[in-house]
Amino acid sequence: YTLFNAPIFGEFQIGADIIVDKLHDCVKDATGVALYPIRIFFGAYCCYITLSQTLHGKGDSNGSGSGTSIGNRKHKASAYRKTAKVCKQMLKKWIQGGNPNLTHCLSMLNAEKCVLKRKYDNAVGHYRAAIDFTRKRGFIHMEGLATERLAYCLLVQGEREDASALHEASIRLFSDWGADKKVEVMESRWQRAIERGGR
């Protein structure tokens, strides 16, 4: 369950390290198991965000940062990139094979890849697509996650008012989902992010 909780609570490096270590097992066990596509998605998601932290040399605005040195994280960067690519390819295959419930996952990965390249306008478009998809299907926690990440993306661009509105929307979504601890974590991290200008 750690891999499921890590991206929800902003512990992205923990999730990235798990999927890098366990990718072979995930690939081997993925066929025919309903939860594995989401596990693969969360792993890739954590890898992209941790890679952004590593290459940008900063803790992510939506995460707790890392206790490891930047040098050590840079050493892991190639593993994060390779793992994210493999996971993303798996998701694409499942979607092409007719799985209708993973489109938002691919949109969110595309968004984080754009963030990695600092193409924030493109990232916003991908996140809005993910939000629309999850809202229509009632995937409330995934809508909350996409909305939360979009808020940080806008904050980095200096769009503080819109970012704050989205942050409040994501809090409402997670509250409706019953994730009180998540909401508590979100509120404390958002204040720190405001002080850092989203960084």
Short mmCIF file of C-alpha atoms in Angstrom, two decimals:
data_model
loop_
_atom_site.label_atom_id
_atom_site.label_comp_id
_atom_site.label_asym_id
_atom_site.label_seq_id
_atom_site.Cartn_x
_atom_site.Cartn_y
_atom_site.Cartn_z
CA TYR A 1 0.00 0.00 0.00
CA THR A 2 2.99 2.34 0.34
CA LEU A 3 3.14 2.90 -3.42
CA PHE A 4 -0.52 3.95 -3.40
CA ASN A 5 -0.09 6.31 -0.44
CA ALA A 6 3.21 7.90 -1.48
CA PRO A 7 1.86 10.10 -4.32
CA ILE A 8 -1.29 10.96 -2.39
CA PHE A 9 0.76 12.29 0.54
CA GLY A 10 3.49 13.89 -1.58
CA GLU A 11 6.18 11.35 -0.68
CA PHE A 12 7.26 11.06 -4.27
CA GLN A 13 10.80 9.79 -3.81
CA ILE A 14 9.57 6.95 -1.63
CA GLY A 15 7.17 5.90 -4.38
CA ALA A 16 9.83 6.30 -7.06
CA ASP A 17 12.33 4.16 -5.18
CA ILE A 18 9.71 1.43 -4.66
CA ILE A 19 8.79 1.19 -8.34
CA VAL A 20 12.44 1.29 -9.46
CA ASP A 21 13.16 -1.61 -7.11
CA LYS A 22 9.98 -3.58 -7.86
CA LEU A 23 9.37 -2.81 -11.54
CA HIS A 24 10.25 -6.32 -12.70
CA ASP A 25 7.74 -7.83 -10.28
CA CYS A 26 5.08 -5.32 -11.33
CA VAL A 27 5.56 -6.12 -15.01
CA LYS A 28 5.52 -9.85 -14.34
CA ASP A 29 2.36 -9.69 -12.23
CA ALA A 30 0.48 -7.01 -14.17
CA THR A 31 -1.48 -9.24 -16.55
CA GLY A 32 -5.08 -9.67 -15.50
CA VAL A 33 -4.81 -7.90 -12.14
CA ALA A 34 -7.14 -4.91 -11.86
CA LEU A 35 -5.04 -2.80 -9.48
CA TYR A 36 -1.71 -3.15 -11.25
CA PRO A 37 -2.36 -0.45 -13.89
CA ILE A 38 -2.89 2.08 -11.09
CA ARG A 39 0.23 0.81 -9.34
CA ILE A 40 2.20 1.26 -12.56
CA PHE A 41 0.74 4.76 -12.97
CA PHE A 42 1.58 5.85 -9.42
CA GLY A 43 5.11 4.52 -9.85
CA ALA A 44 5.70 6.46 -13.06
CA TYR A 45 4.05 9.54 -11.54
CA CYS A 46 6.42 9.47 -8.58
CA CYS A 47 9.40 8.94 -10.90
CA TYR A 48 8.59 11.98 -13.04
CA ILE A 49 8.07 14.25 -10.04
CA THR A 50 11.19 12.99 -8.25
CA LEU A 51 13.15 13.46 -11.47
CA SER A 52 11.92 17.07 -11.59
CA GLN A 53 13.12 17.55 -8.02
CA THR A 54 16.50 16.07 -8.91
CA LEU A 55 17.15 17.98 -12.11
CA HIS A 56 15.74 21.28 -10.86
CA GLY A 57 17.77 20.91 -7.67
CA LYS A 58 14.83 21.67 -5.39
CA GLY A 59 12.25 19.90 -3.32
CA ASP A 60 8.94 19.79 -5.11
CA SER A 61 6.37 22.31 -3.98
CA ASN A 62 3.88 19.54 -3.41
CA GLY A 63 6.24 17.17 -1.65
CA SER A 64 8.24 16.88 1.49
CA GLY A 65 11.53 16.94 -0.35
CA SER A 66 14.18 14.35 0.27
CA GLY A 67 16.59 13.62 3.06
CA THR A 68 19.19 12.37 0.57
CA SER A 69 21.82 14.58 -1.01
CA ILE A 70 21.28 16.11 -4.42
CA GLY A 71 24.32 14.18 -5.63
CA ASN A 72 22.79 10.89 -4.59
CA ARG A 73 19.46 11.79 -6.21
CA LYS A 74 21.25 12.69 -9.45
CA HIS A 75 22.85 9.27 -9.39
CA LYS A 76 19.33 7.79 -9.40
CA ALA A 77 17.99 10.07 -12.14
CA SER A 78 18.62 7.66 -15.01
CA ALA A 79 16.78 4.89 -13.14
CA TYR A 80 13.79 7.17 -12.53
CA ARG A 81 13.70 8.22 -16.18
CA LYS A 82 13.97 4.66 -17.50
CA THR A 83 11.32 3.35 -15.10
CA ALA A 84 8.88 6.17 -15.91
CA LYS A 85 9.30 5.46 -19.62
CA VAL A 86 8.62 1.73 -19.22
CA CYS A 87 5.56 2.36 -17.04
CA LYS A 88 4.18 4.96 -19.44
CA GLN A 89 4.56 2.57 -22.36
CA MET A 90 2.62 -0.07 -20.41
CA LEU A 91 -0.21 2.38 -19.75
CA LYS A 92 -0.34 3.34 -23.43
CA LYS A 93 -0.61 -0.34 -24.36
CA TRP A 94 -3.48 -0.91 -21.94
CA ILE A 95 -5.32 2.14 -23.29
CA GLN A 96 -4.78 1.05 -26.88
CA GLY A 97 -5.99 -2.40 -25.87
CA GLY A 98 -9.33 -0.96 -24.83
CA ASN A 99 -9.03 0.00 -21.16
CA PRO A 100 -11.26 3.11 -20.92
CA ASN A 101 -10.33 4.05 -17.36
CA LEU A 102 -6.65 4.96 -17.71
CA THR A 103 -6.84 7.99 -20.02
CA HIS A 104 -6.51 10.41 -17.11
CA CYS A 105 -3.42 8.55 -15.90
CA LEU A 106 -1.68 9.14 -19.22
CA SER A 107 -2.75 12.80 -19.20
CA MET A 108 -1.26 13.24 -15.72
CA LEU A 109 2.01 11.59 -16.76
CA ASN A 110 2.16 13.83 -19.83
CA ALA A 111 1.58 16.82 -17.55
CA GLU A 112 4.44 15.88 -15.24
CA LYS A 113 6.74 15.24 -18.19
CA CYS A 114 5.96 18.80 -19.32
CA VAL A 115 6.69 20.09 -15.81
CA LEU A 116 10.00 18.23 -15.96
CA LYS A 117 10.82 20.18 -19.14
CA ARG A 118 9.38 23.37 -17.59
CA LYS A 119 6.74 23.56 -20.31
CA TYR A 120 4.14 24.68 -17.82
CA ASP A 121 1.50 25.86 -20.31
CA ASN A 122 1.43 22.39 -21.86
CA ALA A 123 1.28 20.81 -18.42
CA VAL A 124 -1.78 22.90 -17.58
CA GLY A 125 -3.59 21.59 -20.67
CA HIS A 126 -2.86 17.97 -19.79
CA TYR A 127 -4.01 18.47 -16.21
CA ARG A 128 -7.24 20.13 -17.26
CA ALA A 129 -7.92 17.15 -19.55
CA ALA A 130 -7.29 14.78 -16.63
CA ILE A 131 -9.61 16.76 -14.37
CA ASP A 132 -12.41 16.74 -16.95
CA PHE A 133 -12.04 12.99 -17.45
CA THR A 134 -12.00 12.11 -13.74
CA ARG A 135 -14.91 14.41 -12.93
CA LYS A 136 -17.12 12.79 -15.57
CA ARG A 137 -16.34 9.32 -14.22
CA GLY A 138 -16.54 10.14 -10.53
CA PHE A 139 -12.89 9.30 -9.77
CA ILE A 140 -12.91 11.79 -6.90
CA HIS A 141 -9.46 11.10 -5.43
CA MET A 142 -7.82 11.23 -8.85
CA GLU A 143 -9.63 14.47 -9.63
CA GLY A 144 -8.36 15.78 -6.32
CA LEU A 145 -4.79 14.74 -7.11
CA ALA A 146 -4.87 16.28 -10.59
CA THR A 147 -6.43 19.48 -9.24
CA GLU A 148 -3.84 19.72 -6.49
CA ARG A 149 -0.95 19.31 -8.92
CA LEU A 150 -2.47 21.85 -11.32
CA ALA A 151 -2.65 24.33 -8.45
CA TYR A 152 1.09 23.98 -7.82
CA CYS A 153 1.81 24.27 -11.54
CA LEU A 154 -0.05 27.59 -11.70
CA LEU A 155 1.62 28.80 -8.51
CA VAL A 156 5.04 28.26 -10.08
CA GLN A 157 3.90 30.48 -12.97
CA GLY A 158 2.87 33.23 -10.56
CA GLU A 159 -0.88 32.75 -11.00
CA ARG A 160 -1.49 32.79 -7.28
CA GLU A 161 -5.22 33.59 -7.27
CA ASP A 162 -6.14 30.79 -9.68
CA ALA A 163 -3.75 28.43 -7.93
CA SER A 164 -5.34 29.12 -4.54
CA ALA A 165 -8.83 28.52 -5.94
CA LEU A 166 -7.72 25.16 -7.32
CA HIS A 167 -6.02 24.28 -4.06
CA GLU A 168 -9.28 24.90 -2.21
CA ALA A 169 -11.13 22.80 -4.78
CA SER A 170 -8.70 19.93 -4.26
CA ILE A 171 -9.18 20.16 -0.49
CA ARG A 172 -12.94 19.87 -0.96
CA LEU A 173 -12.48 16.83 -3.18
CA PHE A 174 -10.23 15.05 -0.72
CA SER A 175 -12.56 16.00 2.14
CA ASP A 176 -15.48 14.47 0.24
CA TRP A 177 -13.32 11.38 -0.28
CA GLY A 178 -12.87 11.18 3.49
CA ALA A 179 -9.10 11.80 3.47
CA ASP A 180 -8.85 14.04 6.54
CA LYS A 181 -5.14 13.38 7.11
CA LYS A 182 -4.42 14.23 3.49
CA VAL A 183 -6.24 17.55 3.89
CA GLU A 184 -4.20 18.34 6.99
CA VAL A 185 -0.95 17.68 5.12
CA MET A 186 -2.12 19.73 2.13
CA GLU A 187 -2.88 22.80 4.21
CA SER A 188 0.53 22.91 5.89
CA ARG A 189 2.45 22.32 2.66
CA TRP A 190 0.47 24.90 0.72
CA GLN A 191 1.42 27.64 3.12
CA ARG A 192 5.09 26.75 2.74
CA ALA A 193 4.70 26.68 -1.04
CA ILE A 194 3.13 30.16 -1.02
CA GLU A 195 6.12 31.46 0.90
CA ARG A 196 8.49 29.91 -1.66
CA GLY A 197 6.48 31.04 -4.66
CA GLY A 198 5.56 27.48 -5.57
CA ARG A 199 9.07 26.12 -5.35
#
